[in-house]
């Protein structure tokens, strides 16, 4: 069965979704990610969805769930590279992913994770 | 009997074409005396001649139903004329007059030709009336369609005009909204803003609603949706240009703008946006020396 790789980068975990998400894959990712956070004591998780051009309510909610679960495990989640069509779909579905931090691309997402944790979610890019 | 009646009209038109045309043109110019500026005499003449010849040719086939294939050419010509007049600002009745004013000259000719035969005169009159009425109605129909096309095009143009996304600074976009927001416009506003965010990599977007006359619960909801979508993409979104009355309305309606940053003016919002993106603006010299 396909699995989405979870890469470790220092104190952070990096997930890049490059294939069409289906429900089983999403659930597997959720499991893998949580295990990996526990094993590596990761401080932050970065999920890049720039290749994702189709979401449904399940995937949308799953992204929110992953962020909430990661927070329970004391790791912050940043979602990066969401496409306009995906953003509009999620808003129309009523899923505004409250509590999930977002950034335009992976670079800014990383900068966001590395910034002091108590900072605001302004997403100030590294100069 | 009917066959004989049918064949008489094209024959009549063929024999009296010039007279009919002259009388018809005179009547048209009387009816359109106020519209001299919109259509030239030469145009009117060539249009009328082409129409009359087309009618004669179509009648010669013996087909009296304008839905039939014989009338395709006449209808095409009439359609072009109606759309053209709709664009030039003619009223529907002025457009239909083109066809209806042909009635009187034709009736006069018929009376001269068939004066003694009341039965034939009635039959011919009926056929002519029927035919010209349906052609006249057709002009109105096409006219209506032409006007609707114009309205639709203007709506589209208005949509394009009213949703410009401007780049205010490196990484700062502004979207000055003008006019009432409805679902269709929100959709376009949202799409163009998000597209621009992707293209420019902007970190902050400012929606300026100075030009939005009223904000009700629905408009507020649309605005919040746009802000939420921009946030999902990783850009901060602010709303600026909220007038005092609108602030009062928002509170009276009980609209919760949540954690959206709102500012009274675009300048205030820009200041925040610059601070967010790490810029500081300093005055390098006294205003007189600045160039």
CSV table of C-alpha atoms in Angstrom, one decimal:
chain,number,residue,atom,x,y,z
A,1,UNK,CA,0.0,0.0,0.0
A,2,UNK,CA,1.1,3.5,-0.8
A,3,UNK,CA,2.4,5.7,2.0
A,4,UNK,CA,3.3,9.3,2.1
A,5,UNK,CA,6.8,9.7,3.3
A,6,UNK,CA,7.4,11.7,6.5
A,7,UNK,CA,10.8,13.3,6.4
A,8,UNK,CA,12.8,14.5,9.4
A,9,UNK,CA,14.5,17.9,9.2
A,10,UNK,CA,16.2,18.8,12.5
A,11,UNK,CA,13.5,19.3,15.0
A,12,UNK,CA,10.8,19.4,12.4
A,13,UNK,CA,8.9,16.9,10.2
A,14,UNK,CA,8.3,17.5,6.6
A,15,UNK,CA,5.4,16.0,4.6
A,16,UNK,CA,4.9,16.7,1.0
A,17,UNK,CA,1.7,15.4,-0.5
A,18,UNK,CA,2.4,14.8,-4.2
A,19,UNK,CA,-0.4,12.3,-5.1
A,20,UNK,CA,-4.1,12.5,-5.0
A,21,UNK,CA,-5.3,12.0,-1.5
A,22,UNK,CA,-7.8,9.2,-0.8
A,23,UNK,CA,-9.2,8.4,2.5
A,24,UNK,CA,-7.1,5.4,3.4
A,25,UNK,CA,-3.9,7.2,2.5
A,26,UNK,CA,-5.0,10.2,4.6
A,27,UNK,CA,-5.6,8.0,7.6
A,28,UNK,CA,-2.3,6.2,7.1
A,29,UNK,CA,-0.5,9.5,7.0
A,30,UNK,CA,-2.2,10.6,10.2
A,31,UNK,CA,-1.0,7.4,12.0
A,32,UNK,CA,2.5,7.7,10.6
A,33,UNK,CA,2.8,11.3,11.5
A,34,UNK,CA,1.7,10.9,15.1
A,35,UNK,CA,4.1,8.0,15.6
A,36,UNK,CA,6.9,9.9,14.1
A,37,UNK,CA,6.2,13.0,16.3
A,38,UNK,CA,6.4,10.7,19.3
A,39,UNK,CA,9.6,9.0,18.2
A,40,UNK,CA,11.5,12.1,17.1
A,41,UNK,CA,10.1,14.6,19.7
A,42,UNK,CA,9.4,16.9,16.8
A,43,UNK,CA,8.7,20.5,17.6
A,44,UNK,CA,6.9,21.3,14.3
A,45,UNK,CA,5.2,19.6,11.3
A,46,UNK,CA,5.2,21.2,7.9
A,47,UNK,CA,2.7,19.8,5.4
A,48,UNK,CA,3.1,21.0,1.8
A,49,UNK,CA,0.0,20.6,-0.3
A,50,UNK,CA,1.1,22.6,-3.3
A,51,UNK,CA,0.6,19.6,-5.6
A,52,UNK,CA,-2.9,18.9,-4.3
A,53,UNK,CA,-5.6,20.3,-6.5
A,54,UNK,CA,-8.6,18.4,-5.2
A,55,UNK,CA,-9.9,18.3,-1.7
A,56,UNK,CA,-13.1,17.0,-0.2
A,57,UNK,CA,-14.6,17.6,3.2
A,58,UNK,CA,-12.9,14.5,4.6
A,59,UNK,CA,-9.4,15.5,3.5
A,60,UNK,CA,-10.1,19.1,4.7
A,61,UNK,CA,-11.2,17.9,8.1
A,62,UNK,CA,-8.2,15.5,8.3
A,63,UNK,CA,-5.8,18.3,7.8
A,64,UNK,CA,-7.5,20.1,10.7
A,65,UNK,CA,-7.4,17.0,12.8
A,66,UNK,CA,-3.7,16.4,12.2
A,67,UNK,CA,-3.0,19.9,13.3
A,68,UNK,CA,-5.1,19.4,16.5
A,69,UNK,CA,-3.5,16.1,17.3
A,70,UNK,CA,0.0,17.4,16.7
A,71,UNK,CA,-0.7,20.2,19.1
A,72,UNK,CA,-1.7,17.7,21.7
A,73,UNK,CA,1.7,16.1,21.2
A,74,UNK,CA,3.2,19.6,21.5
A,75,UNK,CA,4.1,20.1,17.9
A,76,UNK,CA,3.0,23.0,15.7
A,77,UNK,CA,1.6,22.4,12.2
A,78,UNK,CA,2.1,24.7,9.2
A,79,UNK,CA,0.2,24.0,6.0
A,80,UNK,CA,2.0,25.5,3.0
A,81,UNK,CA,1.3,26.0,-0.7
A,82,UNK,CA,-2.5,25.7,-0.8
A,83,UNK,CA,-3.8,26.4,-4.2
A,84,UNK,CA,-6.5,29.1,-4.7
A,85,UNK,CA,-9.1,26.5,-5.8
A,86,UNK,CA,-8.5,24.4,-2.8
A,87,UNK,CA,-8.7,27.4,-0.5
A,88,UNK,CA,-12.0,28.4,-2.0
A,89,UNK,CA,-13.4,24.9,-1.7
A,90,UNK,CA,-12.4,24.6,1.9
A,91,UNK,CA,-14.0,27.9,2.8
A,92,UNK,CA,-17.2,27.0,0.9
A,93,UNK,CA,-17.2,23.7,2.9
A,94,UNK,CA,-17.1,25.8,6.0
A,95,UNK,CA,-13.6,24.5,7.0
A,96,UNK,CA,-11.5,27.5,7.6
A,97,UNK,CA,-8.9,25.4,9.5
A,98,UNK,CA,-8.9,27.5,12.6
A,99,UNK,CA,-5.7,27.0,14.6
A,100,UNK,CA,-3.7,25.8,11.6
A,101,UNK,CA,-0.9,28.1,10.6
A,102,UNK,CA,-0.5,28.6,6.9
A,103,UNK,CA,2.3,29.9,4.6
A,104,UNK,CA,2.6,30.6,0.9
A,105,UNK,CA,5.5,28.2,0.3
A,106,UNK,CA,7.8,25.7,2.1
A,107,UNK,CA,10.5,28.3,2.6
A,108,UNK,CA,8.2,30.7,4.5
A,109,UNK,CA,6.6,27.8,6.3
A,110,UNK,CA,10.0,26.8,7.6
A,111,UNK,CA,10.7,30.4,8.6
A,112,UNK,CA,7.4,30.3,10.5
A,113,UNK,CA,8.3,27.1,12.4
A,114,UNK,CA,11.7,28.5,13.3
A,115,UNK,CA,10.3,31.8,14.6
A,116,UNK,CA,9.8,32.0,18.3
A,117,UNK,CA,6.8,30.0,19.3
A,118,UNK,CA,4.9,32.7,21.1
A,119,UNK,CA,5.1,35.0,18.1
A,120,UNK,CA,2.0,36.0,16.1
A,121,UNK,CA,1.1,34.2,13.0
A,122,UNK,CA,2.3,37.0,10.8
A,123,UNK,CA,4.5,34.8,8.7
A,124,UNK,CA,7.4,37.2,8.5
A,125,UNK,CA,9.8,35.7,5.9
A,126,UNK,CA,13.4,35.3,6.7
A,127,UNK,CA,15.4,38.2,5.3
B,1,UNK,CA,-58.3,29.4,-55.0
B,2,UNK,CA,-55.6,29.7,-52.4
B,3,UNK,CA,-52.9,28.9,-54.9
B,4,UNK,CA,-54.1,31.8,-57.0
B,5,UNK,CA,-54.1,34.2,-54.1
B,6,UNK,CA,-50.6,33.2,-53.1
B,7,UNK,CA,-49.1,33.9,-56.5
B,8,UNK,CA,-50.5,37.4,-56.7
B,9,UNK,CA,-48.4,39.2,-54.0
B,10,UNK,CA,-44.9,38.5,-55.4
B,11,UNK,CA,-46.1,39.5,-58.8
B,12,UNK,CA,-47.5,42.7,-57.4
B,13,UNK,CA,-44.3,43.5,-55.6
B,14,UNK,CA,-42.3,42.8,-58.7
B,15,UNK,CA,-44.3,45.0,-60.9
B,16,UNK,CA,-44.5,47.9,-58.5
B,17,UNK,CA,-41.2,47.5,-56.7
B,18,UNK,CA,-40.0,51.1,-57.3
B,19,UNK,CA,-43.3,52.7,-56.3
B,20,UNK,CA,-43.6,50.5,-53.2
B,21,UNK,CA,-40.1,51.3,-52.2
B,22,UNK,CA,-40.5,55.0,-52.6
B,23,UNK,CA,-43.7,55.1,-50.7
B,24,UNK,CA,-42.4,52.9,-48.0
B,25,UNK,CA,-39.2,55.0,-47.6
B,26,UNK,CA,-41.3,58.1,-47.3
B,27,UNK,CA,-43.3,56.6,-44.6
B,28,UNK,CA,-40.2,55.3,-42.8
B,29,UNK,CA,-38.6,58.7,-42.9
B,30,UNK,CA,-41.7,60.3,-41.5
B,31,UNK,CA,-41.8,57.8,-38.7
B,32,UNK,CA,-38.0,58.1,-38.1
B,33,UNK,CA,-37.8,61.9,-38.6
B,34,UNK,CA,-36.4,62.2,-35.1
B,35,UNK,CA,-33.7,59.6,-35.8
B,36,UNK,CA,-32.0,61.2,-38.8
B,37,UNK,CA,-28.7,61.2,-36.9
B,38,UNK,CA,-28.7,57.5,-36.3
B,39,UNK,CA,-29.3,56.1,-39.8
B,40,UNK,CA,-28.5,57.6,-43.2
B,41,UNK,CA,-30.9,57.8,-46.1
B,42,UNK,CA,-28.6,55.6,-48.3
B,43,UNK,CA,-28.5,52.9,-45.6
B,44,UNK,CA,-32.2,53.0,-45.2
B,45,UNK,CA,-32.7,52.7,-48.9
B,46,UNK,CA,-30.4,49.8,-49.5
B,47,UNK,CA,-31.8,48.0,-46.4
B,48,UNK,CA,-35.4,48.5,-47.6
B,49,UNK,CA,-34.6,47.4,-51.2
B,50,UNK,CA,-32.8,44.3,-50.0
B,51,UNK,CA,-35.7,43.5,-47.7
B,52,UNK,CA,-38.3,44.0,-50.4
B,53,UNK,CA,-36.4,41.8,-52.8
B,54,UNK,CA,-35.9,39.1,-50.2
B,55,UNK,CA,-39.7,39.1,-49.4
B,56,UNK,CA,-40.5,38.8,-53.1
B,57,UNK,CA,-38.1,35.9,-53.6
B,58,UNK,CA,-39.4,34.1,-50.5
B,59,UNK,CA,-43.1,34.7,-51.5
B,60,UNK,CA,-42.3,33.3,-55.0
B,61,UNK,CA,-41.7,29.9,-53.5
B,62,UNK,CA,-45.3,29.9,-52.2
B,63,UNK,CA,-44.2,29.5,-48.6
B,64,UNK,CA,-46.1,31.8,-46.3
B,65,UNK,CA,-44.7,30.5,-43.0
B,66,UNK,CA,-41.7,32.7,-42.0
B,67,UNK,CA,-40.3,29.7,-40.1
B,68,UNK,CA,-39.7,27.9,-43.4
B,69,UNK,CA,-36.4,27.6,-45.2
B,70,UNK,CA,-37.5,30.1,-47.9
B,71,UNK,CA,-37.5,32.9,-45.4
B,72,UNK,CA,-34.0,32.3,-43.9
B,73,UNK,CA,-32.4,35.0,-45.9
B,74,UNK,CA,-35.0,37.6,-45.1
B,75,UNK,CA,-34.9,36.7,-41.4
B,76,UNK,CA,-31.1,36.9,-41.4
B,77,UNK,CA,-31.2,40.4,-42.9
B,78,UNK,CA,-33.9,41.5,-40.6
B,79,UNK,CA,-32.0,40.1,-37.6
B,80,UNK,CA,-28.9,42.0,-38.5
B,81,UNK,CA,-30.9,45.2,-38.9
B,82,UNK,CA,-32.7,44.8,-35.6
B,83,UNK,CA,-29.4,44.1,-33.7
B,84,UNK,CA,-27.8,47.0,-35.4
B,85,UNK,CA,-30.7,49.3,-34.4
B,86,UNK,CA,-30.7,48.0,-30.9
B,87,UNK,CA,-27.0,48.9,-30.6
B,88,UNK,CA,-27.6,52.3,-32.1
B,89,UNK,CA,-30.2,53.1,-29.4
B,90,UNK,CA,-33.5,52.8,-31.4
B,91,UNK,CA,-36.6,51.9,-29.4
B,92,UNK,CA,-38.3,48.6,-30.1
B,93,UNK,CA,-41.3,50.3,-31.9
B,94,UNK,CA,-38.9,52.3,-34.1
B,95,UNK,CA,-37.2,49.1,-35.1
B,96,UNK,CA,-40.5,47.3,-35.8
B,97,UNK,CA,-41.7,50.3,-37.8
B,98,UNK,CA,-39.3,49.2,-40.5
B,99,UNK,CA,-41.6,46.3,-41.2
B,100,UNK,CA,-45.0,47.7,-40.3
B,101,UNK,CA,-44.7,50.8,-42.4
B,102,UNK,CA,-44.6,48.6,-45.4
B,103,UNK,CA,-48.2,47.7,-44.8
B,104,UNK,CA,-49.9,50.8,-46.1
B,105,UNK,CA,-48.1,51.0,-49.4
B,106,UNK,CA,-48.8,47.4,-50.1
B,107,UNK,CA,-52.5,47.7,-49.1
B,108,UNK,CA,-52.8,50.8,-51.4
B,109,UNK,CA,-51.4,48.8,-54.3
B,110,UNK,CA,-53.7,45.9,-53.5
B,111,UNK,CA,-56.7,48.1,-53.5
B,112,UNK,CA,-55.8,49.6,-56.9
B,113,UNK,CA,-55.2,46.1,-58.4
B,114,UNK,CA,-58.1,44.3,-56.8
B,115,UNK,CA,-60.5,47.1,-56.1
B,116,UNK,CA,-63.5,45.3,-57.7
B,117,UNK,CA,-62.9,41.9,-56.1
B,118,UNK,CA,-63.8,42.2,-52.5
B,119,UNK,CA,-63.1,38.6,-51.7
B,120,UNK,CA,-59.6,38.6,-53.2
B,121,UNK,CA,-58.8,41.9,-51.6
B,122,UNK,CA,-59.7,40.6,-48.2
B,123,UNK,CA,-57.7,37.4,-48.7
B,124,UNK,CA,-54.6,39.3,-49.9
B,125,UNK,CA,-54.9,41.8,-47.1
B,126,UNK,CA,-55.1,39.1,-44.6
B,127,UNK,CA,-52.1,37.3,-46.0
B,128,UNK,CA,-50.0,40.5,-46.1
B,129,UNK,CA,-51.0,41.5,-42.6
B,130,UNK,CA,-50.2,38.0,-41.2
B,131,UNK,CA,-46.9,38.0,-42.9
B,132,UNK,CA,-45.7,41.5,-42.0
B,133,UNK,CA,-47.0,41.1,-38.4
B,134,UNK,CA,-44.9,38.0,-37.9
B,135,UNK,CA,-41.9,39.7,-39.5
B,136,UNK,CA,-42.4,42.7,-37.3
B,137,UNK,CA,-42.7,40.6,-34.2
B,138,UNK,CA,-39.5,38.8,-35.3
B,139,UNK,CA,-37.6,42.2,-35.3
B,140,UNK,CA,-38.8,42.9,-31.8
B,141,UNK,CA,-37.7,39.5,-30.6
B,142,UNK,CA,-34.2,39.9,-32.2
B,143,UNK,CA,-34.1,43.5,-30.9
B,144,UNK,CA,-34.8,42.2,-27.4
B,145,UNK,CA,-32.0,39.6,-27.7
B,146,UNK,CA,-29.6,42.2,-28.9
B,147,UNK,CA,-30.4,44.4,-25.9
B,148,UNK,CA,-29.9,41.5,-23.6
B,149,UNK,CA,-26.5,40.7,-25.1
B,150,UNK,CA,-25.5,44.3,-24.5
B,151,UNK,CA,-26.7,44.2,-20.9
B,152,UNK,CA,-24.8,40.9,-20.3
B,153,UNK,CA,-21.6,42.3,-21.9
B,154,UNK,CA,-21.9,45.4,-19.7
B,155,UNK,CA,-22.3,43.3,-16.6
B,156,UNK,CA,-19.2,41.3,-17.5
B,157,UNK,CA,-17.2,44.5,-18.1
B,158,UNK,CA,-18.4,45.9,-14.8
B,159,UNK,CA,-17.3,42.8,-13.1
B,160,UNK,CA,-13.8,43.0,-14.6
B,161,UNK,CA,-13.7,46.7,-13.9
B,162,UNK,CA,-14.7,46.5,-10.3
B,163,UNK,CA,-12.2,43.8,-9.2
B,164,UNK,CA,-8.7,45.1,-9.8
B,165,UNK,CA,-5.9,43.7,-7.6
B,166,UNK,CA,-3.2,46.2,-7.1
B,167,UNK,CA,0.3,45.7,-5.8
B,168,UNK,CA,1.0,48.3,-3.2
B,169,UNK,CA,4.4,47.2,-2.0
B,170,UNK,CA,6.7,44.2,-2.2
B,171,UNK,CA,4.5,41.5,-0.8
B,172,UNK,CA,1.5,43.7,-0.1
B,173,UNK,CA,-1.6,43.5,-2.3
B,174,UNK,CA,-4.7,45.7,-2.2
B,175,UNK,CA,-8.1,45.0,-3.5
B,176,UNK,CA,-10.2,48.2,-3.7
B,177,UNK,CA,-13.8,47.0,-3.9
B,178,UNK,CA,-16.4,49.3,-5.5
B,179,UNK,CA,-20.1,48.6,-5.6
B,180,UNK,CA,-22.3,46.1,-3.9
B,181,UNK,CA,-21.0,42.6,-3.2
B,182,UNK,CA,-23.1,39.6,-4.2
B,183,UNK,CA,-22.2,36.0,-4.4
B,184,UNK,CA,-21.1,36.1,-8.1
B,185,UNK,CA,-18.8,39.1,-7.5
B,186,UNK,CA,-17.4,37.6,-4.3
B,187,UNK,CA,-16.5,34.5,-6.2
B,188,UNK,CA,-14.6,36.6,-8.8
B,189,UNK,CA,-13.0,38.8,-6.2
B,190,UNK,CA,-11.8,35.8,-4.3
B,191,UNK,CA,-10.4,34.0,-7.3
B,192,UNK,CA,-8.5,37.0,-8.6
B,193,UNK,CA,-7.2,37.9,-5.2
B,194,UNK,CA,-6.0,34.3,-4.5
B,195,UNK,CA,-4.5,34.1,-8.0
B,196,UNK,CA,-2.6,37.3,-7.4
B,197,UNK,CA,-1.4,36.0,-4.1
B,198,UNK,CA,0.1,33.0,-5.8
B,199,UNK,CA,1.6,35.0,-8.6
B,200,UNK,CA,3.2,37.7,-6.5
B,201,UNK,CA,3.9,35.6,-3.4
B,202,UNK,CA,2.3,38.4,-1.3
B,203,UNK,CA,2.3,37.9,2.5
B,204,UNK,CA,-0.4,40.5,3.2
B,205,UNK,CA,-3.6,41.4,1.3
B,206,UNK,CA,-5.8,44.4,2.1
B,207,UNK,CA,-9.4,44.5,1.1
B,208,UNK,CA,-10.5,48.1,0.9
B,209,UNK,CA,-14.3,48.5,1.2
B,210,UNK,CA,-14.4,52.3,0.9
B,211,UNK,CA,-16.5,52.0,-2.3
B,212,UNK,CA,-18.9,49.4,-0.9
B,213,UNK,CA,-22.2,51.4,-0.2
B,214,UNK,CA,-23.7,49.0,2.4
B,215,UNK,CA,-22.6,46.1,4.4
B,216,UNK,CA,-25.2,43.6,5.5
B,217,UNK,CA,-24.9,40.2,7.0
B,218,UNK,CA,-24.5,38.6,3.6
B,219,UNK,CA,-21.8,41.0,2.4
B,220,UNK,CA,-20.0,40.5,5.7
B,221,UNK,CA,-20.1,36.8,5.3
B,222,UNK,CA,-18.7,37.1,1.8
B,223,UNK,CA,-15.9,39.3,3.1
B,224,UNK,CA,-15.1,36.8,5.9
B,225,UNK,CA,-15.0,34.0,3.4
B,226,UNK,CA,-12.5,35.8,1.2
B,227,UNK,CA,-10.3,36.6,4.3
B,228,UNK,CA,-10.5,32.9,5.4
B,229,UNK,CA,-9.5,31.7,1.9
B,230,UNK,CA,-6.5,34.1,1.8
B,231,UNK,CA,-5.5,33.0,5.2
B,232,UNK,CA,-5.6,29.3,4.2
B,233,UNK,CA,-3.2,30.1,1.4
B,234,UNK,CA,-0.8,31.6,3.9
B,235,UNK,CA,-1.4,35.3,3.4
B,236,UNK,CA,-2.7,37.7,6.1
B,237,UNK,CA,-5.8,39.5,5.1
B,238,UNK,CA,-7.0,42.9,6.5
B,239,UNK,CA,-10.2,44.9,5.8
B,240,UNK,CA,-9.8,48.6,5.5
B,241,UNK,CA,-11.9,51.6,4.5
B,242,UNK,CA,-14.7,50.9,7.0
B,243,UNK,CA,-16.8,54.1,7.3
B,244,UNK,CA,-18.3,55.1,10.6
B,245,UNK,CA,-21.9,54.3,9.4
B,246,UNK,CA,-20.7,50.9,8.3
B,247,UNK,CA,-19.1,50.2,11.6
B,248,UNK,CA,-22.4,51.0,13.3
B,249,UNK,CA,-24.3,48.8,10.9
B,250,UNK,CA,-22.0,45.9,11.5
B,251,UNK,CA,-22.4,46.1,15.3
B,252,UNK,CA,-26.2,46.6,15.1
B,253,UNK,CA,-26.5,43.6,12.9
B,254,UNK,CA,-24.5,41.6,15.3
B,255,UNK,CA,-21.9,40.6,12.7
B,256,UNK,CA,-18.9,39.0,14.2
B,257,UNK,CA,-15.8,39.8,12.2
B,258,UNK,CA,-13.8,37.5,14.4
B,259,UNK,CA,-10.0,38.0,14.5
B,260,UNK,CA,-9.9,39.8,11.2
B,261,UNK,CA,-7.8,43.0,11.4
B,262,UNK,CA,-9.9,46.0,10.4
B,263,UNK,CA,-8.7,49.5,9.8
B,264,UNK,CA,-10.5,52.8,9.1
B,265,UNK,CA,-8.3,53.7,6.2
B,266,UNK,CA,-6.2,52.1,3.6
B,267,UNK,CA,-3.2,54.1,4.8
B,268,UNK,CA,-3.5,52.6,8.3
B,269,UNK,CA,-3.8,49.1,6.8
B,270,UNK,CA,-0.7,49.7,4.7
B,271,UNK,CA,1.2,50.8,7.8
B,272,UNK,CA,0.4,47.5,9.5
B,273,UNK,CA,1.2,45.6,6.4
B,274,UNK,CA,4.6,47.2,6.1
B,275,UNK,CA,5.3,46.4,9.7
B,276,UNK,CA,4.3,42.8,9.1
B,277,UNK,CA,6.5,42.4,6.1
B,278,UNK,CA,9.4,44.0,8.0
B,279,UNK,CA,9.6,47.4,6.3
B,280,UNK,CA,10.0,50.7,8.0
B,281,UNK,CA,9.2,53.9,6.3
B,282,UNK,CA,11.3,56.9,7.2
B,283,UNK,CA,11.3,60.4,6.0
B,284,UNK,CA,14.7,61.0,4.4
B,285,UNK,CA,14.4,64.7,4.3
B,286,UNK,CA,12.1,67.6,4.8
B,287,UNK,CA,9.2,67.5,2.3
B,288,UNK,CA,10.4,70.5,0.3
B,289,UNK,CA,13.6,68.8,-0.7
B,290,UNK,CA,12.1,65.5,-1.5
B,291,UNK,CA,11.9,64.6,-5.2
